[in-house]
C-alpha cells in the first residue's frame, strides 16, 4: 500500500513514532504500516480493541461515553487515539471505530466510520461514509486514516519551517 510507505517515510522524516488503536479494522492499520521495510523505526505497536469493554480498560475510553453514545462515535475514536498514544509512548496515536457490515450496528449503517489522530498539535477526527463490501470498508478506512496522517505530518512540517 503506497500510502503506508508514504506514512512511514513522513514519520521518519519528522522523527516521530506512531501507535494504533483499532476496532473495525482489526489490526489492518498496523499491518499496513509494518509491511513497509524500516517500519520498526517508527511503529511502536498496536491495540485491537474490538469489544467495547476493551476500549475502556485498555485504552482509557470513558465507560460513560460508550454507554451514552456507543462505540461508533467521534469522541470514542478521539479517546482511543489519545489512549494508545499515551499508553504506547508514541508521538501519534491513530484510531478506527465504526461499522464494517454487512449489517447495521448501534443503529448506524455499514460504512459509518470514525477515525482519529492524536498528536502533539491535538486531536483530529473524521467521519467516513464508505460503501462496498466489508473488506472494502475496512481497507478504505486504512487508506483514509493513513492519508490523513501523511497530510497532517506535511502540514506540521511546513508550519515548523515557517
Coordinates of C-alpha atoms in Angstrom, one line a residue:
X1 CA 0.0 0.0 0.0
X2 CA 1.6 3.2 -1.2
X3 CA 0.1 5.4 1.5
X4 CA 1.6 3.2 4.2
X5 CA 5.0 3.7 2.6
X6 CA 4.3 7.4 2.5
X7 CA 3.3 7.4 6.1
X8 CA 6.4 5.6 7.2
X9 CA 8.6 8.0 5.2
X10 CA 6.9 11.0 6.6
X11 CA 7.1 9.7 10.2
X12 CA 10.8 9.0 9.8
X13 CA 11.4 12.5 8.3
X14 CA 9.6 14.0 11.3
X15 CA 11.5 11.9 13.8
X16 CA 8.1 10.7 15.0
X17 CA 6.5 7.4 16.1
X18 CA 3.0 6.0 15.8
X19 CA 0.7 3.6 17.6
X20 CA -2.6 2.3 16.5
X21 CA -5.9 1.6 18.3
X22 CA -8.2 -0.4 16.1
X23 CA -11.7 -1.7 16.2
X24 CA -13.4 -2.4 12.9
X25 CA -10.0 -2.7 11.1
X26 CA -8.8 -5.4 13.5
X27 CA -5.1 -4.6 13.1
X28 CA -5.1 -3.7 9.4
X29 CA -3.7 -0.2 10.0
X30 CA -0.7 -1.5 12.0
X31 CA -0.3 -4.4 9.5
X32 CA -0.2 -1.9 6.6
X33 CA 2.5 0.2 8.3
X34 CA 4.7 -2.8 9.3
X35 CA 4.5 -4.1 5.8
X36 CA 6.9 -1.3 4.9
X37 CA 10.6 -2.1 5.2
X38 CA 12.1 0.0 8.0
X39 CA 8.7 0.5 9.8
X40 CA 10.4 -0.7 13.1
X41 CA 12.0 2.8 13.3
X42 CA 8.6 4.5 13.6
X43 CA 5.9 2.0 14.7
X44 CA 5.6 1.5 18.4
X45 CA 2.7 -1.1 18.3
X46 CA -1.0 -1.5 18.2
X47 CA -4.0 -2.5 20.2
X48 CA -7.0 -4.2 18.7
X49 CA -9.9 -3.3 21.0
X50 CA -12.9 -4.9 19.2
X51 CA -15.1 -5.4 22.3
X52 CA -16.4 -2.2 23.9
X53 CA -15.0 -3.0 27.4
X54 CA -11.5 -3.3 25.9
X55 CA -11.8 0.3 24.7
X56 CA -12.3 1.3 28.3
X57 CA -9.9 -1.0 30.1
X58 CA -7.0 -1.0 27.6
X59 CA -7.3 2.5 26.1
X60 CA -9.0 4.6 28.8
X61 CA -12.1 5.5 26.9
X62 CA -14.7 6.7 29.4
X63 CA -17.3 4.0 30.1
X64 CA -20.0 6.6 30.4
X65 CA -19.2 7.9 26.9
X66 CA -19.5 4.4 25.5
X67 CA -22.8 3.8 27.4
X68 CA -24.3 7.1 26.2
X69 CA -23.1 7.2 22.6
X70 CA -22.0 3.7 21.8
X71 CA -18.6 2.9 20.2
X72 CA -19.3 4.3 16.8
X73 CA -18.7 7.8 17.8
X74 CA -16.1 10.6 17.1
X75 CA -15.4 11.2 20.8
X76 CA -14.7 7.4 21.2
X77 CA -12.3 7.5 18.3
X78 CA -10.6 10.5 19.8
X79 CA -10.3 8.9 23.2
X80 CA -8.9 5.7 21.6
X81 CA -6.3 7.7 19.7
X82 CA -5.2 9.6 22.9
X83 CA -5.2 6.5 24.9
X84 CA -3.0 4.5 22.6
X85 CA -0.6 7.4 22.1
X86 CA -0.2 7.7 25.9
X87 CA 0.0 4.0 26.7
X88 CA 2.4 3.1 23.9
X89 CA 4.5 6.2 24.2
X90 CA 4.1 7.4 20.6
X91 CA 4.2 10.8 19.0
X92 CA 0.9 10.0 17.2
X93 CA -2.0 7.7 18.1
X94 CA -4.3 6.5 15.3
X95 CA -7.8 5.1 15.9
X96 CA -10.6 3.4 14.0
X97 CA -14.1 2.6 15.1
X98 CA -17.2 2.0 13.0
X99 CA -19.4 -0.4 11.2
X100 CA -17.9 -2.7 8.6
X101 CA -21.1 -4.5 7.9
X102 CA -22.7 -6.3 6.4
X103 CA -25.4 -5.3 8.9
X104 CA -26.0 -2.1 10.8
X105 CA -24.6 -1.8 14.3
X106 CA -25.7 0.6 17.1
X107 CA -28.3 1.9 14.7
X108 CA -25.7 3.0 12.2
X109 CA -25.4 1.7 8.6
X110 CA -22.4 -0.2 7.3
X111 CA -19.7 2.2 6.2
X112 CA -20.1 4.6 9.1
X113 CA -16.6 5.0 10.4
X114 CA -14.9 7.4 12.7
X115 CA -11.1 7.8 12.6
X116 CA -8.8 9.9 14.8
X117 CA -5.3 11.1 15.0
X118 CA -3.9 12.3 18.4
X119 CA -0.5 14.1 18.3
X120 CA 1.5 17.0 19.7
X121 CA -0.9 19.5 18.0
X122 CA -4.1 17.9 19.4
X123 CA -6.7 15.5 18.1
X124 CA -8.3 15.4 14.7
X125 CA -11.3 13.3 13.8
X126 CA -13.1 12.5 10.6
X127 CA -16.4 10.8 9.8
X128 CA -16.1 8.5 6.8
X129 CA -19.1 7.3 4.9
X130 CA -17.7 4.3 2.9
X131 CA -19.5 2.0 0.5
X132 CA -18.9 -1.5 -0.7
X133 CA -18.2 -4.9 1.0
X134 CA -17.0 -5.4 4.5
X135 CA -13.4 -5.7 3.1
X136 CA -13.9 -2.5 1.0
X137 CA -14.9 -0.6 4.1
X138 CA -12.0 -1.9 6.2
X139 CA -9.4 -1.2 3.5
X140 CA -10.9 2.1 2.7
X141 CA -10.7 3.0 6.4
X142 CA -7.0 2.2 6.4
X143 CA -6.3 4.2 3.3
X144 CA -8.2 7.2 4.6
X145 CA -6.6 7.3 8.0
X146 CA -3.1 6.9 6.7
X147 CA -3.7 9.6 4.1
X148 CA -4.9 11.9 6.9
X149 CA -1.7 11.1 8.8
X150 CA 0.5 11.9 5.8
X151 CA -1.3 15.2 5.3
X152 CA -1.1 16.1 8.9
X153 CA 2.7 15.4 9.0
X154 CA 3.1 17.5 5.9
X155 CA 1.2 20.4 7.5
X156 CA 3.0 20.2 10.8
X157 CA 6.4 20.0 9.0
X158 CA 5.5 23.1 6.9
X159 CA 4.4 25.1 10.0
X160 CA 7.6 24.2 11.9
X161 CA 9.7 25.6 9.0
X162 CA 7.8 28.9 8.8

